[in-house]
Coordinates of N, CA and C in Angstrom, one line a residue:
X1 N 68.6 -9.2 -14.6 CA 68.5 -8.1 -15.5 C 69.1 -8.4 -16.9
X2 N 68.4 -8.1 -18.0 CA 68.9 -8.4 -19.3 C 70.1 -7.5 -19.7
X3 N 71.2 -8.1 -20.1 CA 72.4 -7.3 -20.5 C 72.3 -7.0 -22.0
X4 N 72.3 -5.7 -22.3 CA 72.2 -5.3 -23.7 C 73.3 -5.9 -24.6
X5 N 73.0 -6.2 -25.8 CA 74.0 -6.8 -26.7 C 74.9 -5.7 -27.2
X6 N 76.2 -5.9 -27.1 CA 77.2 -4.9 -27.5 C 77.6 -5.3 -28.9
X7 N 76.9 -4.8 -29.9 CA 77.2 -5.2 -31.3 C 78.6 -4.7 -31.7
X8 N 78.9 -3.5 -31.2 CA 80.2 -2.9 -31.6 C 81.4 -3.8 -31.1
X9 N 81.2 -4.4 -29.9 CA 82.3 -5.2 -29.4 C 82.3 -6.5 -30.2
X10 N 81.2 -7.0 -30.6 CA 81.2 -8.3 -31.5 C 81.9 -8.0 -32.8
X11 N 81.6 -6.8 -33.4 CA 82.3 -6.4 -34.7 C 83.8 -6.3 -34.5
X12 N 84.2 -5.7 -33.3 CA 85.6 -5.5 -33.1 C 86.3 -6.8 -32.9
X13 N 85.7 -7.7 -32.2 CA 86.3 -9.1 -32.0 C 86.4 -9.8 -33.3
X14 N 85.4 -9.7 -34.2 CA 85.5 -10.3 -35.5 C 86.6 -9.7 -36.3
X15 N 86.7 -8.4 -36.3 CA 87.8 -7.8 -37.1 C 89.2 -8.1 -36.6
X16 N 89.3 -8.2 -35.2 CA 90.6 -8.6 -34.7 C 90.9 -10.0 -35.0
X17 N 89.9 -10.9 -35.0 CA 90.2 -12.3 -35.3 C 90.6 -12.5 -36.7
X18 N 90.0 -11.7 -37.6 CA 90.3 -11.8 -39.0 C 91.6 -11.1 -39.4
X19 N 92.2 -10.4 -38.5 CA 93.5 -9.7 -38.7 C 93.2 -8.4 -39.5
X20 N 92.0 -7.9 -39.6 CA 91.7 -6.7 -40.3 C 92.1 -5.5 -39.5
X21 N 91.9 -5.6 -38.2 CA 92.4 -4.6 -37.2 C 93.3 -5.2 -36.2
X22 N 94.2 -4.4 -35.7 CA 95.0 -4.8 -34.6 C 94.6 -4.1 -33.3
X23 N 95.0 -4.6 -32.1 CA 94.6 -3.9 -30.9 C 95.1 -2.4 -30.9
X24 N 96.3 -2.2 -31.5 CA 96.8 -0.8 -31.6 C 95.9 0.1 -32.4
X25 N 95.3 -0.5 -33.5 CA 94.4 0.2 -34.4 C 93.2 0.7 -33.6
X26 N 92.7 -0.2 -32.8 CA 91.5 0.1 -32.0 C 91.7 1.1 -31.0
X27 N 92.9 1.0 -30.3 CA 93.2 2.0 -29.3 C 93.4 3.4 -29.9
X28 N 94.0 3.5 -31.1 CA 94.2 4.7 -31.8 C 92.9 5.3 -32.2
X29 N 92.0 4.5 -32.7 CA 90.7 5.0 -33.2 C 89.9 5.5 -32.0
X30 N 89.9 4.7 -30.9 CA 89.2 5.1 -29.7 C 89.7 6.4 -29.2
X31 N 91.0 6.6 -29.1 CA 91.6 7.8 -28.6 C 91.3 9.0 -29.4
X32 N 91.2 8.8 -30.7 CA 90.9 9.9 -31.6 C 89.4 10.2 -31.7
X33 N 88.6 9.3 -31.0 CA 87.2 9.6 -30.9 C 86.5 9.3 -32.2
X34 N 87.0 8.3 -33.0 CA 86.4 8.1 -34.3 C 85.2 7.1 -34.3
X35 N 85.0 6.4 -33.2 CA 83.9 5.5 -33.1 C 82.7 6.3 -32.5
X36 N 82.1 7.1 -33.3 CA 81.0 8.0 -32.8 C 79.6 7.5 -33.3
X37 N 78.7 7.4 -32.3 CA 77.4 7.1 -32.6 C 76.5 8.3 -32.9
X38 N 75.5 8.2 -33.5 CA 74.6 9.3 -33.8 C 74.0 9.8 -32.5
X39 N 73.6 11.0 -32.4 CA 73.1 11.6 -31.2 C 71.7 11.1 -30.9
X40 N 71.3 11.1 -29.6 CA 70.0 10.6 -29.2 C 68.9 11.4 -29.8
X41 N 69.1 12.7 -30.1 CA 68.1 13.5 -30.7 C 67.8 13.1 -32.1
X42 N 68.9 12.7 -32.9 CA 68.7 12.3 -34.2 C 68.0 10.9 -34.2
X43 N 68.3 10.0 -33.3 CA 67.7 8.7 -33.2 C 66.2 8.9 -32.9
X44 N 65.9 9.8 -32.0 CA 64.5 10.0 -31.6 C 63.7 10.5 -32.8
X45 N 64.3 11.5 -33.6 CA 63.6 12.1 -34.7 C 63.3 11.0 -35.8
X46 N 64.3 10.1 -36.0 CA 64.1 9.1 -37.1 C 63.1 8.1 -36.6
X47 N 63.1 7.7 -35.3 CA 62.2 6.7 -34.8 C 60.8 7.3 -34.9
X48 N 60.6 8.6 -34.6 CA 59.3 9.2 -34.7 C 58.8 9.2 -36.1
X49 N 59.7 9.5 -37.0 CA 59.4 9.5 -38.5 C 58.8 8.2 -38.9
X50 N 59.6 7.1 -38.6 CA 59.1 5.8 -39.0 C 57.9 5.3 -38.3
X51 N 57.8 5.6 -37.0 CA 56.7 5.2 -36.2 C 55.4 5.9 -36.7
X52 N 55.5 7.2 -37.1 CA 54.4 8.0 -37.6 C 53.9 7.4 -38.9
X53 N 54.9 6.9 -39.7 CA 54.6 6.4 -41.0 C 53.8 5.1 -40.9
X54 N 54.2 4.3 -40.0 CA 53.5 2.9 -39.9 C 52.4 2.8 -38.8
X55 N 52.4 3.8 -37.9 CA 51.3 3.8 -36.9 C 51.2 2.6 -36.0
X56 N 52.3 2.0 -35.6 CA 52.2 0.9 -34.6 C 53.4 0.7 -33.9
X57 N 53.4 0.1 -32.7 CA 54.5 -0.1 -31.8 C 55.6 -1.0 -32.5
X58 N 55.2 -2.0 -33.2 CA 56.1 -2.9 -33.8 C 57.0 -2.1 -34.8
X59 N 56.4 -1.1 -35.5 CA 57.2 -0.3 -36.4 C 58.3 0.5 -35.7
X60 N 57.9 1.1 -34.6 CA 58.8 1.9 -33.8 C 60.0 1.0 -33.3
X61 N 59.6 -0.2 -32.9 CA 60.7 -1.1 -32.4 C 61.6 -1.5 -33.6
X62 N 61.1 -1.8 -34.8 CA 61.9 -2.1 -35.9 C 62.8 -0.9 -36.3
X63 N 62.2 0.3 -36.2 CA 63.0 1.5 -36.5 C 64.1 1.7 -35.6
X64 N 63.9 1.4 -34.3 CA 64.9 1.5 -33.3 C 66.0 0.5 -33.6
X65 N 65.7 -0.7 -34.0 CA 66.7 -1.7 -34.3 C 67.5 -1.3 -35.5
X66 N 66.8 -0.7 -36.5 CA 67.5 -0.2 -37.7 C 68.5 0.9 -37.4
X67 N 68.0 1.8 -36.5 CA 68.9 2.9 -36.2 C 70.1 2.4 -35.3
X68 N 69.8 1.4 -34.5 CA 70.9 0.8 -33.7 C 72.0 0.3 -34.6
X69 N 71.6 -0.4 -35.6 CA 72.5 -1.0 -36.6 C 73.3 0.2 -37.3
X70 N 72.5 1.2 -37.7 CA 73.1 2.3 -38.4 C 74.1 3.0 -37.6
X71 N 73.9 3.2 -36.3 CA 74.9 3.8 -35.5 C 76.2 3.2 -35.6
X72 N 76.2 1.9 -35.5 CA 77.5 1.1 -35.5 C 78.0 1.1 -36.9
X73 N 77.2 1.0 -38.0 CA 77.7 1.0 -39.3 C 78.3 2.3 -39.7
X74 N 77.9 3.4 -39.0 CA 78.4 4.7 -39.4 C 79.6 5.1 -38.5
X75 N 80.0 4.2 -37.6 CA 81.2 4.5 -36.8 C 82.5 4.4 -37.6
X76 N 83.5 5.2 -37.3 CA 84.7 5.2 -38.1 C 85.4 3.9 -38.2
X77 N 85.3 3.1 -37.1 CA 86.0 1.8 -37.1 C 85.4 0.9 -38.2
X78 N 84.1 0.9 -38.3 CA 83.5 0.1 -39.4 C 83.7 0.7 -40.8
X79 N 83.5 2.0 -40.9 CA 83.6 2.7 -42.2 C 85.0 2.5 -42.7
X80 N 86.0 2.4 -41.8 CA 87.4 2.3 -42.3 C 87.7 0.9 -42.9
X81 N 86.7 0.0 -42.8 CA 86.9 -1.3 -43.5 C 87.1 -1.1 -45.0
X82 N 86.6 0.1 -45.5 CA 86.7 0.4 -46.9 C 88.2 0.5 -47.3
X83 N 89.1 0.7 -46.3 CA 90.5 0.8 -46.6 C 91.1 -0.5 -47.0
X84 N 90.3 -1.6 -46.7 CA 90.8 -2.9 -47.0 C 90.2 -3.5 -48.3
X85 N 90.4 -4.8 -48.5 CA 89.9 -5.3 -49.8 C 88.4 -5.5 -49.8
X86 N 87.9 -5.6 -51.0 CA 86.4 -5.8 -51.1 C 86.0 -7.1 -50.5
X87 N 86.9 -8.1 -50.6 CA 86.6 -9.4 -50.0 C 86.4 -9.3 -48.5
X88 N 87.2 -8.5 -47.8 CA 87.0 -8.3 -46.4 C 85.7 -7.5 -46.1
X89 N 85.3 -6.6 -46.9 CA 84.1 -5.9 -46.8 C 82.9 -6.9 -46.9
X90 N 83.0 -7.8 -47.8 CA 82.0 -8.8 -48.0 C 82.0 -9.8 -46.8
X91 N 83.2 -10.2 -46.3 CA 83.2 -11.0 -45.1 C 82.6 -10.4 -43.9
X92 N 82.7 -9.1 -43.7 CA 82.1 -8.4 -42.6 C 80.6 -8.4 -42.7
X93 N 80.1 -8.2 -43.9 CA 78.7 -8.2 -44.2 C 78.1 -9.6 -43.9
X94 N 78.8 -10.6 -44.3 CA 78.4 -12.0 -44.1 C 78.4 -12.3 -42.6
X95 N 79.4 -11.8 -41.8 CA 79.4 -12.0 -40.4 C 78.2 -11.4 -39.7
X96 N 77.9 -10.1 -40.1 CA 76.8 -9.4 -39.5 C 75.5 -10.1 -39.8
X97 N 75.3 -10.6 -41.0 CA 74.1 -11.3 -41.4 C 74.0 -12.6 -40.6
X98 N 75.1 -13.4 -40.4 CA 75.0 -14.6 -39.6 C 74.7 -14.2 -38.1
X99 N 75.3 -13.1 -37.6 CA 75.1 -12.7 -36.2 C 73.6 -12.4 -36.0
X100 N 72.9 -11.8 -37.0 CA 71.5 -11.4 -36.9 C 70.6 -12.7 -36.8
X101 N 71.1 -13.8 -37.3 CA 70.3 -15.0 -37.2 C 70.4 -15.6 -35.9
X102 N 71.5 -15.4 -35.2 CA 71.8 -16.0 -33.9 C 71.3 -15.1 -32.7
X103 N 71.4 -13.8 -32.9 CA 71.1 -12.8 -31.9 C 69.8 -12.0 -32.2
X104 N 68.7 -12.2 -31.6 CA 67.5 -11.5 -31.9 C 67.7 -10.0 -31.7
X105 N 67.1 -9.2 -32.6 CA 67.2 -7.8 -32.4 C 68.4 -7.1 -33.0
X106 N 69.4 -7.8 -33.6 CA 70.6 -7.2 -34.1 C 70.2 -6.3 -35.2
X107 N 69.2 -6.6 -36.0 CA 68.8 -5.7 -37.1 C 67.3 -6.0 -37.4
X108 N 66.7 -5.0 -38.1 CA 65.3 -5.2 -38.4 C 65.1 -6.3 -39.5
X109 N 63.8 -6.7 -39.6 CA 63.5 -7.7 -40.6 C 63.9 -7.2 -42.0
X110 N 63.6 -6.0 -42.3 CA 63.9 -5.4 -43.6 C 65.4 -5.5 -43.9
X111 N 66.2 -5.1 -42.9 CA 67.7 -5.1 -43.1 C 68.2 -6.5 -43.3
X112 N 67.6 -7.4 -42.5 CA 68.1 -8.8 -42.6 C 67.8 -9.4 -44.0
X113 N 66.6 -9.2 -44.5 CA 66.3 -9.7 -45.8 C 67.1 -9.0 -46.9
X114 N 67.2 -7.7 -46.7 CA 68.0 -6.9 -47.6 C 69.4 -7.3 -47.7
X115 N 70.0 -7.6 -46.5 CA 71.4 -8.1 -46.5 C 71.6 -9.5 -47.1
X116 N 70.5 -10.3 -47.0 CA 70.6 -11.6 -47.7 C 70.6 -11.4 -49.2
X117 N 69.7 -10.5 -49.6 CA 69.7 -10.2 -51.1 C 71.1 -9.7 -51.5
X118 N 71.7 -8.8 -50.7 CA 73.0 -8.3 -51.1 C 74.0 -9.4 -51.2
X119 N 74.0 -10.3 -50.2 CA 74.9 -11.4 -50.2 C 74.8 -12.2 -51.5
X120 N 73.6 -12.5 -51.9 CA 73.3 -13.3 -53.1 C 73.7 -12.5 -54.3
X121 N 73.5 -11.2 -54.3 CA 73.9 -10.4 -55.4 C 75.4 -10.4 -55.6
X122 N 76.1 -10.3 -54.4 CA 77.6 -10.3 -54.5 C 78.1 -11.7 -54.9
X123 N 77.4 -12.8 -54.5 CA 77.8 -14.1 -54.9 C 77.7 -14.2 -56.4
X124 N 76.6 -13.6 -57.0 CA 76.5 -13.7 -58.4 C 77.5 -12.8 -59.1
X125 N 77.8 -11.6 -58.6 CA 78.8 -10.8 -59.2 C 80.2 -11.5 -59.1
X126 N 80.4 -12.3 -58.1 CA 81.7 -13.0 -58.0 C 81.9 -14.0 -59.1
X127 N 80.8 -14.6 -59.6 CA 80.9 -15.5 -60.7 C 81.2 -14.8 -62.0
X128 N 81.1 -13.5 -62.0 CA 81.4 -12.7 -63.2 C 82.8 -12.0 -63.0
X129 N 83.4 -12.3 -61.9 CA 84.7 -11.7 -61.7 C 84.6 -10.3 -61.2
X130 N 83.5 -9.9 -60.7 CA 83.2 -8.5 -60.2 C 83.4 -8.3 -58.7
X131 N 83.8 -7.1 -58.3 CA 83.9 -6.9 -56.9 C 82.6 -6.8 -56.2
X132 N 82.6 -7.0 -54.9 CA 81.4 -7.0 -54.1 C 80.9 -5.6 -53.8
X133 N 79.6 -5.5 -53.8 CA 79.0 -4.2 -53.4 C 79.0 -4.0 -51.9
X134 N 79.1 -2.8 -51.4 CA 79.0 -2.6 -50.0 C 77.6 -2.1 -49.6
X135 N 77.2 -2.6 -48.4 CA 75.9 -2.2 -47.9 C 76.0 -0.8 -47.5
X136 N 74.9 0.0 -47.8 CA 74.9 1.4 -47.4 C 73.5 1.7 -46.8
X137 N 73.6 2.1 -45.5 CA 72.3 2.3 -44.7 C 71.4 3.4 -45.2
X138 N 71.9 4.5 -45.6 CA 71.1 5.5 -46.2 C 70.3 5.1 -47.5
X139 N 71.0 4.3 -48.3 CA 70.3 3.7 -49.5 C 69.2 2.8 -49.0
X140 N 69.5 1.9 -48.0 CA 68.5 1.1 -47.5 C 67.3 1.9 -47.0
X141 N 67.5 3.0 -46.3 CA 66.4 3.7 -45.8 C 65.5 4.3 -46.9
X142 N 66.1 4.8 -47.9 CA 65.4 5.3 -49.1 C 64.6 4.2 -49.8
X143 N 65.3 3.1 -49.9 CA 64.7 1.9 -50.6 C 63.5 1.4 -49.8
X144 N 63.7 1.4 -48.5 CA 62.6 0.9 -47.6 C 61.4 1.8 -47.7
X145 N 61.6 3.1 -47.8 CA 60.4 4.0 -47.9 C 59.6 3.7 -49.2
X146 N 60.3 3.5 -50.3 CA 59.6 3.1 -51.6 C 58.9 1.8 -51.4
X147 N 59.5 0.8 -50.8 CA 58.8 -0.5 -50.6 C 57.6 -0.3 -49.8
X148 N 57.7 0.5 -48.7 CA 56.6 0.8 -47.8 C 55.4 1.4 -48.6
X149 N 55.8 2.4 -49.5 CA 54.7 3.1 -50.2 C 54.1 2.2 -51.2
X150 N 54.8 1.2 -51.8 CA 54.2 0.2 -52.7 C 53.3 -0.7 -51.9
X151 N 53.8 -1.1 -50.7 CA 53.0 -2.1 -49.9 C 51.8 -1.5 -49.4
X152 N 51.8 -0.2 -49.1 CA 50.6 0.5 -48.6 C 49.7 1.1 -49.7
X153 N 50.1 0.8 -51.0 CA 49.4 1.2 -52.2 C 49.4 2.7 -52.4
X154 N 50.3 3.4 -51.7 CA 50.5 4.9 -52.0 C 51.2 5.1 -53.3
X155 N 51.9 4.1 -53.8 CA 52.6 4.1 -55.1 C 52.4 2.8 -55.8
X156 N 52.5 2.8 -57.1 CA 52.3 1.6 -57.8 C 53.7 0.8 -57.8
X157 N 53.6 -0.4 -58.3 CA 54.8 -1.3 -58.4 C 55.6 -0.9 -59.7
X158 N 56.3 0.2 -59.6 CA 57.0 0.7 -60.7 C 58.2 1.6 -60.2
X159 N 59.0 2.1 -61.2 CA 60.2 2.9 -60.9 C 59.9 4.4 -60.9
X160 N 58.7 4.9 -60.9 CA 58.4 6.3 -60.9 C 59.0 6.9 -59.6
X161 N 59.6 8.1 -59.8 CA 60.2 8.7 -58.6 C 61.6 8.3 -58.3
X162 N 62.2 7.4 -59.2 CA 63.5 6.9 -58.9 C 64.6 8.0 -58.8
X163 N 64.5 9.0 -59.7 CA 65.5 10.1 -59.6 C 65.4 10.9 -58.3
X164 N 64.2 11.0 -57.8 CA 64.0 11.7 -56.6 C 64.5 10.9 -55.4
X165 N 64.4 9.6 -55.5 CA 65.0 8.8 -54.4 C 66.5 8.9 -54.4
X166 N 67.1 8.9 -55.6 CA 68.6 9.0 -55.6 C 69.0 10.4 -55.1
X167 N 68.2 11.5 -55.5 CA 68.6 12.8 -55.1 C 68.4 13.0 -53.6
X168 N 67.6 12.2 -52.9 CA 67.4 12.3 -51.5 C 68.5 11.7 -50.7
X169 N 69.4 11.0 -51.3 CA 70.5 10.4 -50.6 C 71.5 11.5 -50.1
X170 N 72.1 11.2 -48.9 CA 73.0 12.2 -48.3 C 74.4 12.3 -49.0
X171 N 74.5 11.9 -50.2 CA 75.7 12.0 -51.0 C 75.4 12.0 -52.5
X172 N 76.3 12.5 -53.3 CA 76.1 12.6 -54.7 C 76.5 11.4 -55.4
X173 N 75.6 10.8 -56.1 CA 75.8 9.5 -56.8 C 76.2 9.8 -58.3
X174 N 77.3 9.3 -58.7 CA 77.7 9.5 -60.1 C 76.9 8.7 -61.1
X175 N 76.5 7.5 -60.7 CA 75.6 6.6 -61.5 C 74.7 5.8 -60.5
X176 N 73.6 5.4 -61.0 CA 72.6 4.7 -60.1 C 71.7 3.8 -60.9
X177 N 71.1 2.8 -60.3 CA 70.1 2.0 -60.9 C 69.2 1.4 -59.9
X178 N 68.1 0.8 -60.3 CA 67.1 0.3 -59.3 C 66.5 -1.0 -59.9
X179 N 66.4 -2.0 -59.0 CA 65.6 -3.2 -59.3 C 64.5 -3.4 -58.3
X180 N 63.3 -3.8 -58.8 CA 62.2 -4.1 -57.9 C 61.7 -5.5 -58.0
X181 N 61.2 -6.0 -56.9 CA 60.7 -7.4 -56.9 C 59.5 -7.5 -56.0
X182 N 58.5 -8.3 -56.4 CA 57.3 -8.5 -55.5 C 57.0 -10.0 -55.5
X183 N 56.6 -10.5 -54.4 CA 56.2 -11.9 -54.3 C 55.3 -12.1 -53.1
X184 N 54.5 -13.1 -53.1 CA 53.7 -13.4 -51.9 C 54.3 -14.6 -51.1
X185 N 55.4 -15.0 -51.5 CA 56.1 -16.2 -50.8 C 57.3 -15.6 -50.0
X186 N 57.2 -15.7 -48.7 CA 58.3 -15.2 -47.9 C 59.5 -16.1 -47.8
X187 N 59.2 -17.4 -47.8 CA 60.3 -18.4 -47.8 C 61.2 -18.3 -49.0
X188 N 62.5 -18.2 -48.8 CA 63.4 -18.0 -49.9 C 63.2 -16.8 -50.7
X189 N 62.6 -15.7 -50.1 CA 62.3 -14.5 -50.8 C 63.5 -13.9 -51.4
X190 N 64.6 -13.8 -50.7 CA 65.8 -13.2 -51.2 C 66.4 -14.0 -52.4
X191 N 66.4 -15.3 -52.3 CA 66.9 -16.1 -53.5 C 66.0 -15.9 -54.7
X192 N 64.6 -15.9 -54.4 CA 63.7 -15.7 -55.5 C 63.9 -14.4 -56.2
X193 N 64.1 -13.4 -55.4 CA 64.3 -12.0 -56.0 C 65.6 -12.0 -56.9
X194 N 66.7 -12.5 -56.4 CA 67.9 -12.4 -57.2 C 67.8 -13.3 -58.4
X195 N 67.2 -14.5 -58.3 CA 67.0 -15.4 -59.4 C 66.2 -14.7 -60.5
X196 N 65.1 -14.0 -60.0 CA 64.2 -13.3 -61.0 C 65.0 -12.2 -61.7
X197 N 65.8 -11.5 -61.0 CA 66.6 -10.4 -61.6 C 67.6 -11.0 -62.6
X198 N 68.2 -12.1 -62.3 CA 69.2 -12.7 -63.2 C 68.5 -13.1 -64.5
X199 N 67.3 -13.6 -64.4 CA 66.6 -14.0 -65.6 C 66.1 -12.8 -66.5
X200 N 66.1 -11.6 -65.9 CA 65.6 -10.5 -66.6 C 66.8 -9.6 -67.1
X201 N 66.9 -9.5 -68.5 CA 68.1 -8.8 -69.0 C 68.4 -7.4 -68.4
X202 N 67.3 -6.6 -68.2 CA 67.5 -5.3 -67.7 C 68.0 -5.3 -66.2
X203 N 67.3 -6.1 -65.4 CA 67.7 -6.3 -64.0 C 69.1 -6.9 -63.9
X204 N 69.4 -7.9 -64.7 CA 70.7 -8.5 -64.7 C 71.8 -7.5 -65.0
X205 N 71.5 -6.6 -65.9 CA 72.5 -5.6 -66.2 C 72.8 -4.7 -65.0
X206 N 71.8 -4.5 -64.2 CA 72.1 -3.7 -63.0 C 72.9 -4.5 -62.0
X207 N 72.6 -5.8 -61.8 CA 73.3 -6.6 -60.9 C 74.8 -6.6 -61.2
X208 N 75.2 -6.6 -62.4 CA 76.6 -6.7 -62.8 C 77.2 -5.3 -63.2
X209 N 76.5 -4.2 -62.9 CA 76.9 -2.9 -63.2 C 78.1 -2.4 -62.5
X210 N 78.7 -1.3 -62.9 CA 79.9 -0.8 -62.3 C 79.5 0.1 -61.1
X211 N 79.0 -0.5 -60.1 CA 78.5 0.2 -58.9 C 79.4 -0.2 -57.7
X212 N 79.3 0.5 -56.6 CA 80.1 0.2 -55.4 C 79.3 0.1 -54.2
X213 N 78.1 0.7 -54.1 CA 77.2 0.7 -53.0 C 75.9 0.2 -53.3
X214 N 75.2 -0.4 -52.3 CA 73.9 -1.0 -52.6 C 73.1 -1.0 -51.2
X215 N 71.8 -0.8 -51.4 CA 70.9 -0.9 -50.2 C 69.6 -1.5 -50.7
X216 N 69.0 -2.4 -49.9 CA 67.7 -3.0 -50.3 C 66.7 -2.9 -49.1
X217 N 65.6 -2.3 -49.4 CA 64.5 -2.2 -48.4 C 63.4 -3.1 -48.7
X218 N 62.9 -3.8 -47.7 CA 61.8 -4.8 -48.0 C 60.6 -4.5 -47.0
X219 N 59.4 -4.5 -47.6 CA 58.2 -4.3 -46.8 C 57.1 -5.2 -47.2
X220 N 56.3 -5.6 -46.3 CA 55.2 -6.5 -46.5 C 53.8 -5.9 -46.3
X221 N 52.9 -6.2 -47.2 CA 51.5 -5.7 -47.0 C 50.8 -6.8 -46.3
X222 N 50.5 -6.7 -45.0 CA 49.8 -7.7 -44.2 C 48.5 -8.2 -44.7
X223 N 47.8 -7.2 -45.4 CA 46.4 -7.6 -45.9 C 46.5 -8.5 -47.1
X224 N 47.4 -8.3 -48.0 CA 47.5 -9.2 -49.2 C 48.6 -10.2 -49.1
X225 N 49.6 -10.0 -48.2 CA 50.7 -10.9 -48.1 C 51.8 -10.6 -49.1
X226 N 51.6 -9.6 -49.9 CA 52.6 -9.2 -50.9 C 53.8 -8.6 -50.2
X227 N 55.0 -9.0 -50.7 CA 56.3 -8.5 -50.1 C 57.0 -7.8 -51.3
X228 N 57.4 -6.6 -51.0 CA 58.1 -5.7 -52.0 C 59.5 -5.5 -51.6
X229 N 60.4 -5.6 -52.6 CA 61.8 -5.3 -52.4 C 62.2 -4.2 -53.4
X230 N 63.0 -3.2 -52.9 CA 63.6 -2.2 -53.7 C 65.1 -2.2 -53.5
X231 N 65.8 -2.5 -54.6 CA 67.3 -2.6 -54.6 C 67.8 -1.4 -55.4
X232 N 68.6 -0.5 -54.7 CA 69.2 0.6 -55.4 C 70.7 0.5 -55.4
X233 N 71.3 0.7 -56.5 CA 72.8 0.7 -56.7 C 73.3 2.1 -56.9
X234 N 74.5 2.4 -56.4 CA 75.1 3.7 -56.8 C 76.6 3.5 -56.9
X235 N 77.2 4.5 -57.5 CA 78.7 4.6 -57.6 C 79.1 6.0 -57.5

């Protein structure tokens, strides 16, 4: 029988090893009931929404993986990483990205490519002496929907509707910005996207902006091979 991967335990062991959390911290958080996953009803509703949008079993599976990651990202133990330095936030994102390469199903394809783009974005920000942006799952979900609509030709490759996307987030953003990228080459897609934005003054300004959160949604049009990325920043 296949044993389900316990991503929460992997995260906890990583945080313990790095000294970010102590065993006493974990016990206190567990006793307080702070590590709470989303309810099954919400999971099912979101999976149905994504599955209906894409009309295939693979999409439902990807949505399930995405929600699985989101459950753990929204737990108090992980959210409380924000109490520590930006470097440790970045380290945790890098750990999760590396884990996804070793353990199939840890996250969806869109989340994996999106986190690679965030890693490269933060690497570039570091060269400018700027703090790392934190991955935000709701921003990813909104970005993914826009990339999906561009890939399915429901919307053009442009920023129209950006204010509506920001307004749909479950929190109030004081400031926001958006970068878009499209390519037919999947190999090194994340690096190509960030390099392209760095070379474009307007996009580069967003990369080094005074933001704190970021999410990137990536979608592919199987008929044309075009891959679309939507990167949204907020503060």
